[in-house]
mmCIF file of C-alpha atoms and ligand atoms in Angstrom:
data_model
loop_
_atom_site.group_PDB
_atom_site.id
_atom_site.type_symbol
_atom_site.label_atom_id
_atom_site.label_comp_id
_atom_site.label_asym_id
_atom_site.label_seq_id
_atom_site.Cartn_x
_atom_site.Cartn_y
_atom_site.Cartn_z
ATOM 1 C CA MET P 8 6.117 22.513 -11.718
ATOM 2 C CA LEU P 9 3.131 20.976 -9.978
ATOM 3 C CA PHE P 10 1.232 19.958 -13.100
ATOM 4 C CA ASP P 11 3.812 19.173 -15.739
ATOM 5 C CA ALA P 12 4.381 15.881 -17.554
ATOM 6 C CA GLY P 13 0.666 15.785 -18.353
ATOM 7 C CA ILE P 14 -0.214 14.292 -14.965
ATOM 8 C CA HIS P 15 -3.320 15.888 -13.492
ATOM 9 C CA SER P 16 -4.745 12.803 -11.832
ATOM 10 C CA THR P 17 -3.608 9.338 -10.834
ATOM 11 C CA ALA P 18 -5.441 8.050 -13.936
ATOM 12 C CA ASP P 19 -3.051 10.158 -16.068
ATOM 13 C CA ALA P 20 -0.080 8.594 -14.270
ATOM 14 C CA ARG P 21 -1.471 5.102 -14.883
ATOM 15 C CA ARG P 22 -2.036 5.853 -18.566
ATOM 16 C CA LEU P 23 1.549 7.095 -19.014
ATOM 17 C CA ALA P 24 2.902 4.142 -17.025
ATOM 18 C CA GLN P 25 1.028 1.763 -19.295
ATOM 19 C CA LYS P 26 2.810 3.275 -22.305
ATOM 20 C CA ARG P 27 6.266 3.115 -20.763
ATOM 21 C CA LEU P 28 6.342 -0.155 -18.887
ATOM 22 C CA PRO P 29 6.757 -3.566 -20.492
ATOM 23 C CA TRP P 30 3.357 -5.303 -20.511
ATOM 24 C CA MET P 31 4.666 -7.846 -18.039
ATOM 25 C CA VAL P 32 5.609 -5.184 -15.496
ATOM 26 C CA PHE P 33 2.457 -3.107 -16.009
ATOM 27 C CA ASP P 34 0.262 -6.156 -15.512
ATOM 28 C CA TYR P 35 2.237 -7.287 -12.456
ATOM 29 C CA ILE P 36 1.474 -3.909 -10.859
ATOM 30 C CA ASP P 37 -2.034 -3.312 -12.191
ATOM 31 C CA GLY P 38 -3.385 -6.861 -12.162
ATOM 32 C CA ALA P 39 -5.816 -8.224 -9.587
ATOM 33 C CA ALA P 40 -7.053 -11.640 -8.541
ATOM 34 C CA GLY P 41 -9.245 -13.887 -10.671
ATOM 35 C CA GLN P 42 -11.587 -12.181 -13.079
ATOM 36 C CA GLU P 43 -10.974 -8.832 -11.381
ATOM 37 C CA HIS P 44 -14.633 -8.509 -10.336
ATOM 38 C CA GLY P 45 -13.416 -7.651 -6.830
ATOM 39 C CA ALA P 46 -11.312 -4.783 -8.154
ATOM 40 C CA ALA P 47 -14.275 -3.423 -10.139
ATOM 41 C CA LEU P 48 -16.669 -3.752 -7.195
ATOM 42 C CA SER P 49 -14.191 -2.091 -4.896
ATOM 43 C CA ALA P 50 -13.841 0.880 -7.261
ATOM 44 C CA GLN P 51 -17.643 1.116 -7.516
ATOM 45 C CA ALA P 52 -18.070 0.996 -3.731
ATOM 46 C CA MET P 53 -15.562 3.821 -3.339
ATOM 47 C CA GLN P 54 -17.395 5.890 -5.957
ATOM 48 C CA ASP P 55 -20.776 5.217 -4.397
ATOM 49 C CA ILE P 56 -19.722 6.896 -1.159
ATOM 50 C CA ARG P 57 -20.999 10.451 -1.425
ATOM 51 C CA LEU P 58 -19.914 13.280 0.854
ATOM 52 C CA THR P 59 -21.999 16.229 2.039
ATOM 53 C CA PRO P 60 -20.530 19.693 1.382
ATOM 54 C CA ARG P 61 -21.075 22.320 4.107
ATOM 55 C CA VAL P 62 -20.941 26.136 3.946
ATOM 56 C CA LEU P 63 -19.902 29.185 6.019
ATOM 57 C CA ARG P 64 -17.456 27.380 8.293
ATOM 58 C CA ASN P 65 -14.261 29.426 7.731
ATOM 59 C CA VAL P 66 -12.004 26.751 6.343
ATOM 60 C CA ALA P 67 -9.210 29.107 5.288
ATOM 61 C CA ALA P 68 -6.503 27.406 7.379
ATOM 62 C CA ARG P 69 -6.418 23.668 6.786
ATOM 63 C CA ASP P 70 -3.969 21.243 8.379
ATOM 64 C CA LEU P 71 -3.094 17.955 6.663
ATOM 65 C CA SER P 72 -0.995 16.540 9.498
ATOM 66 C CA VAL P 73 -2.033 13.690 11.775
ATOM 67 C CA SER P 74 -0.655 12.004 14.860
ATOM 68 C CA LEU P 75 0.456 8.438 14.177
ATOM 69 C CA PHE P 76 1.611 6.299 17.116
ATOM 70 C CA ASP P 77 2.155 9.617 18.950
ATOM 71 C CA LYS P 78 4.428 11.030 16.252
ATOM 72 C CA PRO P 79 3.439 13.773 13.814
ATOM 73 C CA ALA P 80 3.000 12.769 10.169
ATOM 74 C CA LEU P 81 2.809 15.760 7.812
ATOM 75 C CA ARG P 82 0.449 14.058 5.383
ATOM 76 C CA PRO P 83 -2.610 11.877 6.101
ATOM 77 C CA PHE P 84 -1.274 9.175 3.777
ATOM 78 C CA GLY P 85 1.819 6.979 3.620
ATOM 79 C CA ILE P 86 3.366 4.267 1.469
ATOM 80 C CA SER P 87 1.984 0.742 1.592
ATOM 81 C CA PRO P 88 4.606 -2.015 1.357
ATOM 82 C CA MET P 89 5.137 -3.192 -2.200
ATOM 83 C CA GLY P 90 7.524 -5.798 -3.505
ATOM 84 C CA MET P 91 9.986 -5.078 -6.318
ATOM 85 C CA CYS P 92 9.183 -1.349 -6.601
ATOM 86 C CA ASN P 93 12.315 -0.785 -8.705
ATOM 87 C CA LEU P 94 10.528 -2.535 -11.553
ATOM 88 C CA SER P 95 8.489 0.645 -11.968
ATOM 89 C CA ALA P 96 11.596 2.845 -12.315
ATOM 90 C CA PRO P 97 15.272 2.544 -11.356
ATOM 91 C CA GLY P 98 15.756 3.767 -7.790
ATOM 92 C CA ALA P 99 12.007 3.774 -7.030
ATOM 93 C CA ASP P 100 12.495 2.429 -3.476
ATOM 94 C CA LEU P 101 14.850 5.292 -2.675
ATOM 95 C CA MET P 102 12.485 7.871 -4.192
ATOM 96 C CA LEU P 103 9.748 6.569 -1.888
ATOM 97 C CA ALA P 104 12.084 6.624 1.110
ATOM 98 C CA LYS P 105 12.999 10.250 0.429
ATOM 99 C CA ILE P 106 9.439 11.477 0.091
ATOM 100 C CA ALA P 107 8.514 9.581 3.285
ATOM 101 C CA GLN P 108 11.368 11.294 5.103
ATOM 102 C CA GLU P 109 10.352 14.753 3.822
ATOM 103 C CA HIS P 110 6.755 14.344 4.954
ATOM 104 C CA ARG P 111 7.492 12.221 8.032
ATOM 105 C CA VAL P 112 5.111 9.443 6.946
ATOM 106 C CA PRO P 113 5.600 5.667 7.143
ATOM 107 C CA HIS P 114 7.353 3.965 4.262
ATOM 108 C CA GLY P 115 6.300 0.322 4.145
ATOM 109 C CA VAL P 116 9.378 -1.744 3.271
ATOM 110 C CA SER P 117 8.324 -5.086 1.806
ATOM 111 C CA THR P 118 9.914 -8.428 2.650
ATOM 112 C CA VAL P 119 10.555 -8.575 -1.103
ATOM 113 C CA ALA P 120 11.758 -4.988 -1.483
ATOM 114 C CA SER P 121 14.212 -4.305 -4.282
ATOM 115 C CA THR P 122 16.521 -2.340 -1.946
ATOM 116 C CA ASN P 123 17.632 -3.857 1.335
ATOM 117 C CA LEU P 124 15.823 -3.072 4.550
ATOM 118 C CA GLU P 125 18.846 -1.473 6.260
ATOM 119 C CA THR P 126 19.424 1.002 3.401
ATOM 120 C CA LEU P 127 15.759 1.941 3.266
ATOM 121 C CA LEU P 128 15.495 2.600 7.000
ATOM 122 C CA LYS P 129 18.389 5.074 6.736
ATOM 123 C CA ALA P 130 17.133 6.655 3.511
ATOM 124 C CA SER P 131 13.693 7.212 5.008
ATOM 125 C CA GLY P 132 15.146 9.025 8.012
ATOM 126 C CA GLY P 133 13.805 6.297 10.317
ATOM 127 C CA THR P 134 10.212 6.523 9.065
ATOM 128 C CA ALA P 135 10.305 3.058 7.451
ATOM 129 C CA TRP P 136 8.148 0.202 8.778
ATOM 130 C CA PHE P 137 9.230 -3.335 7.951
ATOM 131 C CA GLN P 138 6.605 -5.603 6.381
ATOM 132 C CA LEU P 139 6.844 -9.295 7.157
ATOM 133 C CA TYR P 140 5.512 -12.342 5.333
ATOM 134 C CA PHE P 141 5.344 -15.625 7.205
ATOM 135 C CA THR P 142 6.723 -18.329 4.885
ATOM 136 C CA GLY P 143 7.364 -22.057 4.981
ATOM 137 C CA ASP P 144 7.850 -23.264 8.550
ATOM 138 C CA GLY P 145 8.420 -19.711 9.786
ATOM 139 C CA SER P 146 12.119 -20.112 10.635
ATOM 140 C CA GLY P 147 13.324 -17.790 7.858
ATOM 141 C CA THR P 148 10.633 -15.321 8.869
ATOM 142 C CA LEU P 149 11.991 -15.166 12.409
ATOM 143 C CA LYS P 150 15.478 -14.445 11.043
ATOM 144 C CA LEU P 151 14.035 -11.449 9.223
ATOM 145 C CA VAL P 152 12.382 -10.223 12.421
ATOM 146 C CA GLU P 153 15.752 -10.312 14.204
ATOM 147 C CA ARG P 154 17.352 -8.507 11.293
ATOM 148 C CA ALA P 155 14.714 -5.748 11.342
ATOM 149 C CA LYS P 156 15.230 -5.401 15.099
ATOM 150 C CA THR P 157 19.008 -5.106 14.708
ATOM 151 C CA ALA P 158 18.598 -2.568 11.908
ATOM 152 C CA GLY P 159 16.573 -0.378 14.285
ATOM 153 C CA TYR P 160 13.013 -0.659 12.959
ATOM 154 C CA ASP P 161 10.393 0.365 15.505
ATOM 155 C CA THR P 162 7.319 -0.917 13.641
ATOM 156 C CA LEU P 163 6.622 -4.294 12.068
ATOM 157 C CA VAL P 164 3.745 -4.815 9.635
ATOM 158 C CA LEU P 165 2.648 -8.438 9.520
ATOM 159 C CA THR P 166 0.774 -9.185 6.285
ATOM 160 C CA LEU P 167 -1.694 -12.031 6.749
ATOM 161 C CA ASP P 168 -3.807 -12.004 3.607
ATOM 162 C CA VAL P 169 -1.379 -14.072 1.519
ATOM 163 C CA PRO P 170 -1.706 -17.644 2.831
ATOM 164 C CA GLU P 171 -0.915 -18.529 -0.778
ATOM 165 C CA VAL P 172 -0.038 -16.051 -3.518
ATOM 166 C CA GLY P 173 -3.273 -15.160 -5.342
ATOM 167 C CA ARG P 174 -3.782 -16.169 -8.971
ATOM 168 C CA ARG P 175 -3.534 -13.033 -11.060
ATOM 169 C CA PRO P 176 -4.123 -14.127 -14.654
ATOM 170 C CA ARG P 177 -2.684 -10.971 -16.186
ATOM 171 C CA GLU P 178 0.582 -11.534 -14.329
ATOM 172 C CA LEU P 179 0.630 -15.266 -15.136
ATOM 173 C CA ARG P 180 -0.015 -14.663 -18.834
ATOM 174 C CA HIS P 181 3.305 -12.840 -19.156
ATOM 175 C CA GLY P 182 5.256 -15.427 -17.182
ATOM 176 C CA PHE P 183 6.126 -12.944 -14.433
ATOM 177 C CA LYS P 184 8.623 -14.447 -11.967
ATOM 178 C CA MET P 185 10.848 -13.273 -9.170
ATOM 179 C CA PRO P 186 13.812 -13.477 -9.540
ATOM 180 C CA PHE P 187 13.350 -12.114 -13.001
ATOM 181 C CA ARG P 188 13.640 -14.489 -15.956
ATOM 182 C CA ILE P 189 13.928 -13.361 -19.541
ATOM 183 C CA GLY P 190 12.661 -15.793 -22.180
ATOM 184 C CA PRO P 191 11.681 -15.063 -25.810
ATOM 185 C CA ARG P 192 8.267 -13.642 -24.805
ATOM 186 C CA GLN P 193 9.814 -11.187 -22.343
ATOM 187 C CA PHE P 194 12.546 -10.310 -24.849
ATOM 188 C CA VAL P 195 9.980 -9.053 -27.375
ATOM 189 C CA ASP P 196 8.122 -7.182 -24.635
ATOM 190 C CA PHE P 197 11.337 -5.447 -23.501
ATOM 191 C CA ALA P 198 12.423 -4.667 -27.064
ATOM 192 C CA LEU P 199 9.124 -2.860 -27.590
ATOM 193 C CA HIS P 200 9.700 -0.774 -24.438
ATOM 194 C CA PRO P 201 13.290 0.386 -24.986
ATOM 195 C CA ARG P 202 13.225 3.301 -22.548
ATOM 196 C CA TRP P 203 12.453 1.009 -19.596
ATOM 197 C CA SER P 204 14.743 -1.754 -20.868
ATOM 198 C CA LEU P 205 17.769 0.528 -21.314
ATOM 199 C CA ALA P 206 17.291 1.933 -17.817
ATOM 200 C CA ALA P 207 17.092 -1.628 -16.429
ATOM 201 C CA LEU P 208 20.206 -2.567 -18.391
ATOM 202 C CA VAL P 209 22.178 0.382 -17.015
ATOM 203 C CA GLY P 210 20.840 0.097 -13.462
ATOM 204 C CA GLY P 211 20.831 -3.714 -13.317
ATOM 205 C CA SER P 212 17.702 -5.830 -13.230
ATOM 206 C CA PRO P 213 15.734 -5.423 -9.954
ATOM 207 C CA LYS P 214 16.245 -8.114 -7.308
ATOM 208 C CA MET P 215 14.707 -9.196 -4.016
ATOM 209 C CA ALA P 216 17.403 -7.318 -2.114
ATOM 210 C CA ASN P 217 16.762 -8.675 1.387
ATOM 211 C CA PHE P 218 18.059 -12.094 0.419
ATOM 212 C CA ASP P 219 21.637 -12.816 -0.468
ATOM 213 C CA GLY P 220 21.048 -16.569 -0.558
ATOM 214 C CA LYS P 221 23.372 -17.238 2.402
ATOM 215 C CA ASP P 222 21.136 -16.738 5.353
ATOM 216 C CA TYR P 223 17.664 -17.285 3.980
ATOM 217 C CA VAL P 224 16.382 -17.898 0.461
ATOM 218 C CA PHE P 225 12.921 -16.532 -0.205
ATOM 219 C CA ASP P 226 10.683 -18.245 -2.713
ATOM 220 C CA ARG P 227 7.779 -15.959 -3.590
ATOM 221 C CA THR P 228 5.576 -18.901 -4.504
ATOM 222 C CA GLU P 229 6.249 -20.883 -1.319
ATOM 223 C CA SER P 230 3.181 -21.533 0.828
ATOM 224 C CA ARG P 231 2.515 -19.122 3.698
ATOM 225 C CA ALA P 232 -0.466 -21.144 4.839
ATOM 226 C CA ALA P 233 0.940 -22.598 8.072
ATOM 227 C CA ALA P 234 0.632 -19.377 10.084
ATOM 228 C CA ASP P 235 -1.832 -19.649 12.982
ATOM 229 C CA TRP P 236 -2.677 -17.843 16.221
ATOM 230 C CA SER P 237 0.222 -19.445 18.086
ATOM 231 C CA TYR P 238 2.600 -17.960 15.518
ATOM 232 C CA PHE P 239 1.044 -14.548 16.109
ATOM 233 C CA ASP P 240 1.506 -14.959 19.876
ATOM 234 C CA LYS P 241 5.151 -15.904 19.356
ATOM 235 C CA LEU P 242 5.774 -12.913 17.141
ATOM 236 C CA ARG P 243 4.107 -10.642 19.680
ATOM 237 C CA THR P 244 6.453 -11.979 22.349
ATOM 238 C CA ILE P 245 9.656 -11.453 20.374
ATOM 239 C CA TRP P 246 8.823 -8.120 18.709
ATOM 240 C CA PRO P 247 9.197 -5.304 21.235
ATOM 241 C CA GLY P 248 8.008 -2.495 18.945
ATOM 242 C CA LYS P 249 4.664 -1.631 17.388
ATOM 243 C CA LEU P 250 2.982 -4.508 15.589
ATOM 244 C CA VAL P 251 0.554 -3.676 12.781
ATOM 245 C CA VAL P 252 -1.466 -6.475 11.187
ATOM 246 C CA LYS P 253 -2.229 -5.919 7.506
ATOM 247 C CA GLY P 254 -4.847 -7.632 5.400
ATOM 248 C CA VAL P 255 -7.815 -7.958 7.759
ATOM 249 C CA LEU P 256 -11.394 -7.700 6.450
ATOM 250 C CA ASN P 257 -13.357 -9.503 9.156
ATOM 251 C CA PRO P 258 -14.553 -7.794 12.381
ATOM 252 C CA GLU P 259 -14.125 -10.951 14.507
ATOM 253 C CA ASP P 260 -10.517 -11.330 13.365
ATOM 254 C CA ALA P 261 -9.957 -7.662 14.190
ATOM 255 C CA LEU P 262 -11.331 -8.089 17.722
ATOM 256 C CA ARG P 263 -9.226 -11.180 18.356
ATOM 257 C CA LEU P 264 -6.073 -9.469 17.031
ATOM 258 C CA ARG P 265 -6.674 -6.509 19.319
ATOM 259 C CA GLU P 266 -6.998 -8.901 22.250
ATOM 260 C CA ALA P 267 -3.855 -10.786 21.200
ATOM 261 C CA GLY P 268 -1.808 -7.593 21.327
ATOM 262 C CA ALA P 269 -1.827 -6.031 17.852
ATOM 263 C CA ASP P 270 -1.144 -2.300 18.116
ATOM 264 C CA ALA P 271 -3.103 -1.500 14.948
ATOM 265 C CA ILE P 272 -4.900 -3.195 12.103
ATOM 266 C CA GLN P 273 -4.515 -2.279 8.457
ATOM 267 C CA VAL P 274 -7.825 -3.034 6.793
ATOM 268 C CA SER P 275 -6.889 -4.099 3.273
ATOM 269 C CA SER P 276 -7.821 -6.434 0.429
ATOM 270 C CA HIS P 277 -4.214 -6.284 -0.799
ATOM 271 C CA GLY P 278 -5.535 -4.111 -3.627
ATOM 272 C CA CYS P 279 -7.892 -6.959 -4.630
ATOM 273 C CA ARG P 280 -4.861 -9.068 -5.571
ATOM 274 C CA GLN P 281 -5.756 -12.047 -3.374
ATOM 275 C CA LEU P 282 -9.463 -12.944 -3.321
ATOM 276 C CA ASP P 283 -11.645 -11.888 -6.225
ATOM 277 C CA SER P 284 -14.756 -12.370 -4.076
ATOM 278 C CA ALA P 285 -13.496 -10.256 -1.167
ATOM 279 C CA PRO P 286 -15.774 -7.441 -0.023
ATOM 280 C CA PRO P 287 -14.790 -3.891 -0.907
ATOM 281 C CA ALA P 288 -12.197 -3.033 1.761
ATOM 282 C CA ILE P 289 -13.696 0.432 2.250
ATOM 283 C CA LEU P 290 -16.987 -1.164 3.423
ATOM 284 C CA ALA P 291 -15.165 -3.683 5.616
ATOM 285 C CA LEU P 292 -13.417 -0.704 7.234
ATOM 286 C CA ARG P 293 -16.769 0.718 8.337
ATOM 287 C CA ASP P 294 -17.798 -2.643 9.840
ATOM 288 C CA ILE P 295 -14.475 -3.160 11.613
ATOM 289 C CA ARG P 296 -14.562 0.364 13.029
ATOM 290 C CA ALA P 297 -18.037 -0.355 14.401
ATOM 291 C CA ALA P 298 -16.732 -3.556 16.029
ATOM 292 C CA VAL P 299 -13.533 -2.214 17.631
ATOM 293 C CA GLY P 300 -14.941 1.143 18.753
ATOM 294 C CA PRO P 301 -13.530 4.628 18.216
ATOM 295 C CA ASP P 302 -10.150 4.335 19.936
ATOM 296 C CA PHE P 303 -8.361 1.326 18.454
ATOM 297 C CA PRO P 304 -5.968 2.390 15.617
ATOM 298 C CA LEU P 305 -7.221 1.298 12.193
ATOM 299 C CA PHE P 306 -5.255 1.930 9.026
ATOM 300 C CA PHE P 307 -6.586 1.500 5.516
ATOM 301 C CA ASP P 308 -5.354 0.710 2.013
ATOM 302 C CA SER P 309 -6.824 -0.665 -1.234
ATOM 303 C CA GLY P 310 -8.291 1.249 -4.108
ATOM 304 C CA ILE P 311 -7.204 4.765 -3.178
ATOM 305 C CA ARG P 312 -7.101 6.713 -6.436
ATOM 306 C CA SER P 313 -7.625 10.354 -5.369
ATOM 307 C CA GLY P 314 -7.540 12.765 -2.472
ATOM 308 C CA GLU P 315 -11.318 12.409 -2.173
ATOM 309 C CA ASP P 316 -10.825 8.646 -1.698
ATOM 310 C CA ILE P 317 -8.365 9.381 1.120
ATOM 311 C CA VAL P 318 -10.946 11.612 2.795
ATOM 312 C CA LYS P 319 -13.595 8.907 2.364
ATOM 313 C CA ALA P 320 -11.369 6.407 4.174
ATOM 314 C CA TYR P 321 -11.114 8.762 7.175
ATOM 315 C CA VAL P 322 -14.880 9.271 7.144
ATOM 316 C CA MET P 323 -15.359 5.472 7.125
ATOM 317 C CA GLY P 324 -13.162 5.048 10.190
ATOM 318 C CA ALA P 325 -9.460 5.106 9.264
ATOM 319 C CA ASP P 326 -6.776 6.666 11.463
ATOM 320 C CA PHE P 327 -4.271 6.607 8.621
ATOM 321 C CA VAL P 328 -4.324 5.742 4.916
ATOM 322 C CA PHE P 329 -1.760 3.988 2.722
ATOM 323 C CA LEU P 330 -1.195 4.275 -1.022
ATOM 324 C CA GLY P 331 -0.260 1.417 -3.351
ATOM 325 C CA ARG P 332 -0.165 1.119 -7.134
ATOM 326 C CA ILE P 333 -0.690 4.793 -7.854
ATOM 327 C CA LEU P 334 2.779 5.610 -6.504
ATOM 328 C CA LEU P 335 4.400 2.980 -8.735
ATOM 329 C CA PHE P 336 2.541 4.376 -11.736
ATOM 330 C CA ALA P 337 3.647 7.910 -10.828
ATOM 331 C CA MET P 338 7.320 6.843 -10.880
ATOM 332 C CA ALA P 339 6.903 4.722 -14.007
ATOM 333 C CA ALA P 340 5.317 7.720 -15.727
ATOM 334 C CA SER P 341 7.946 10.299 -14.843
ATOM 335 C CA GLY P 342 10.436 9.144 -12.177
ATOM 336 C CA VAL P 343 10.903 11.302 -9.125
ATOM 337 C CA SER P 344 9.101 14.228 -10.723
ATOM 338 C CA GLY P 345 6.077 11.985 -11.396
ATOM 339 C CA LEU P 346 6.117 10.905 -7.767
ATOM 340 C CA ASN P 347 6.225 14.500 -6.528
ATOM 341 C CA ILE P 348 3.445 15.531 -8.874
ATOM 342 C CA VAL P 349 1.128 12.726 -7.730
ATOM 343 C CA TRP P 350 2.023 13.258 -4.066
ATOM 344 C CA ASN P 351 1.282 16.987 -4.370
ATOM 345 C CA LEU P 352 -1.914 16.566 -6.298
ATOM 346 C CA LEU P 353 -3.218 14.107 -3.701
ATOM 347 C CA SER P 354 -2.305 16.567 -0.940
ATOM 348 C CA GLN P 355 -4.098 19.321 -2.806
ATOM 349 C CA GLU P 356 -7.169 17.161 -3.400
ATOM 350 C CA VAL P 357 -7.368 16.222 0.288
ATOM 351 C CA SER P 358 -7.132 19.887 1.241
ATOM 352 C CA LEU P 359 -9.795 20.958 -1.281
ATOM 353 C CA THR P 360 -12.124 18.180 -0.137
ATOM 354 C CA MET P 361 -11.700 19.288 3.471
ATOM 355 C CA ALA P 362 -12.662 22.825 2.413
ATOM 356 C CA GLN P 363 -15.785 21.477 0.716
ATOM 357 C CA LEU P 364 -16.767 19.474 3.782
ATOM 358 C CA GLY P 365 -16.235 22.445 6.080
ATOM 359 C CA VAL P 366 -13.390 21.006 8.172
ATOM 360 C CA THR P 367 -9.887 22.237 8.915
ATOM 361 C CA THR P 368 -8.253 19.145 10.469
ATOM 362 C CA ILE P 369 -8.046 15.475 9.539
ATOM 363 C CA ALA P 370 -9.412 14.579 12.968
ATOM 364 C CA ASP P 371 -12.620 16.490 12.053
ATOM 365 C CA LEU P 372 -13.150 14.067 9.149
ATOM 366 C CA LYS P 373 -13.528 11.058 11.397
ATOM 367 C CA THR P 374 -17.276 11.037 11.579
ATOM 368 C CA GLN P 375 -19.898 9.541 9.347
ATOM 369 C CA ASP P 376 -21.772 12.870 9.589
ATOM 370 C CA HIS P 377 -19.932 13.704 6.365
ATOM 371 C CA LEU P 378 -21.684 10.904 4.512
ATOM 372 C CA TRP P 379 -24.516 11.893 2.242
ATOM 373 C CA THR P 380 -27.523 9.641 2.378
ATOM 374 C CA CYS P 381 -30.339 9.901 -0.105
ATOM 375 C CA SER P 382 -33.411 10.991 1.896
ATOM 376 C CA ALA P 383 -35.735 9.310 -0.639
ATOM 377 C CA SER P 384 -34.342 5.938 0.421
ATOM 378 C CA ASN P 385 -34.675 6.651 4.183
HETATM 379 C C1 LIG J 7 3.048 -4.463 -7.215
HETATM 380 C C2 LIG J 7 2.539 -4.672 -5.823
HETATM 381 C C3 LIG J 7 3.321 -5.365 -4.913
HETATM 382 C C4 LIG J 7 2.850 -5.545 -3.607
HETATM 383 N N1 LIG J 7 3.655 -6.179 -2.703
HETATM 384 C C5 LIG J 7 3.255 -6.263 -1.407
HETATM 385 C C6 LIG J 7 4.128 -6.806 -0.426
HETATM 386 O O1 LIG J 7 5.240 -7.211 -0.718
HETATM 387 N N2 LIG J 7 3.665 -6.857 0.847
HETATM 388 C C7 LIG J 7 2.424 -6.403 1.206
HETATM 389 O O2 LIG J 7 2.045 -6.470 2.381
HETATM 390 N N3 LIG J 7 1.603 -5.877 0.293
HETATM 391 C C8 LIG J 7 1.993 -5.768 -0.988
HETATM 392 N N4 LIG J 7 1.158 -5.197 -1.919
HETATM 393 C C9 LIG J 7 -0.162 -4.682 -1.493
HETATM 394 C C10 LIG J 7 -0.068 -3.220 -1.089
HETATM 395 O O3 LIG J 7 0.638 -3.061 0.121
HETATM 396 C C11 LIG J 7 -1.467 -2.630 -0.871
HETATM 397 O O4 LIG J 7 -2.184 -3.453 0.003
HETATM 398 C C12 LIG J 7 -2.243 -2.486 -2.178
HETATM 399 O O5 LIG J 7 -1.396 -2.114 -3.253
HETATM 400 C C13 LIG J 7 -3.320 -1.421 -2.009
HETATM 401 O O6 LIG J 7 -4.166 -1.373 -3.095
HETATM 402 P P1 LIG J 7 -4.042 -0.241 -4.243
HETATM 403 O O7 LIG J 7 -2.788 -0.564 -5.003
HETATM 404 O O8 LIG J 7 -5.265 -0.464 -5.028
HETATM 405 O O9 LIG J 7 -3.983 1.088 -3.567
HETATM 406 C C14 LIG J 7 1.590 -5.034 -3.225
HETATM 407 C C15 LIG J 7 0.821 -4.357 -4.168
HETATM 408 C C16 LIG J 7 1.281 -4.163 -5.447
HETATM 409 C C17 LIG J 7 0.427 -3.389 -6.422
#
């Protein structure tokens, strides 16, 4: 069961997803900012990290669990918040919630999720974290914070790397909009991808489910640029639970956020969807870890494509790792079975990499001793 559907790597899942999804949806998920140099550089930086295998260390019993905010997570990776997941497959949000519940890992629920935040908290067995975007003058944002509190969320993820939505030419070319609009161009695209289109017809076209238009209308393109440090302080005062700040690449920002009361920072380039010239997030992680010291919780996402990449993020300083696009591709490729296949293959790859490196726990990965450096260049 593990390797059916022709998925043996996340690249296989992406390839199948590309066949099945309308071009508009594939490019919304896969696209990156600007000329996509940042995405290419980020992939190269990840590849350039080399790990040193070790021998004779008895690595027969390997444990993939980690402690996250003093709770056990059964896998060293969770689900990064993503808007409109149900575009990848009908019921995708709920598939993610279920797998998060099974493995006791965080399920990032986006402000613009396609299933409402209350339903997802229940479906994830309480493992969901609510992701917040500041928008407009911030008043609607504060309503969402209250709603997440009432629903029973214990962790809020504040995403700060979208002061304005990045220009992603591939997405723009297809006229991608939320809420969904179907013009002649999209009609042809959907007609050429009947499997996806029929499923969307039966299941209803995906919506931004946290907004019913009564309380607060969310406009995805509205500016989020007015957020400043006083807004952060206000949020810290009203949110009693854990506060994670996502989208930080600068060590000084990380230090100031720690001082201002953030409980953790998620180092991320938003999957290179915001600033084409951003540094590879995996290298920023190393710099931020050096700045904040060993004890402050740092999470990581952006560009994870394999179990080896997950291990690399721990070696570079992460305390937990989040997955993005590859999960959407897994579900687009083969629904819940695709998701399970990708989830299991990543777990297996992490475990095999640990065996190669001579470690039996994720905590043992958190040292740059595992990095290979070319002695000729020393
Ligand atoms: C289709 C899509 C939608 C996303 N929506 C959100 C969102 O609503 N909120 C957020 O904080 N990040 C969002 N992200 C960014 C992800 O949380 C994460 O940072 C990124 O996908 C990681 O990069 P990767 O996909 O290369 O692994 C989105 C990413 C994708 C691909």
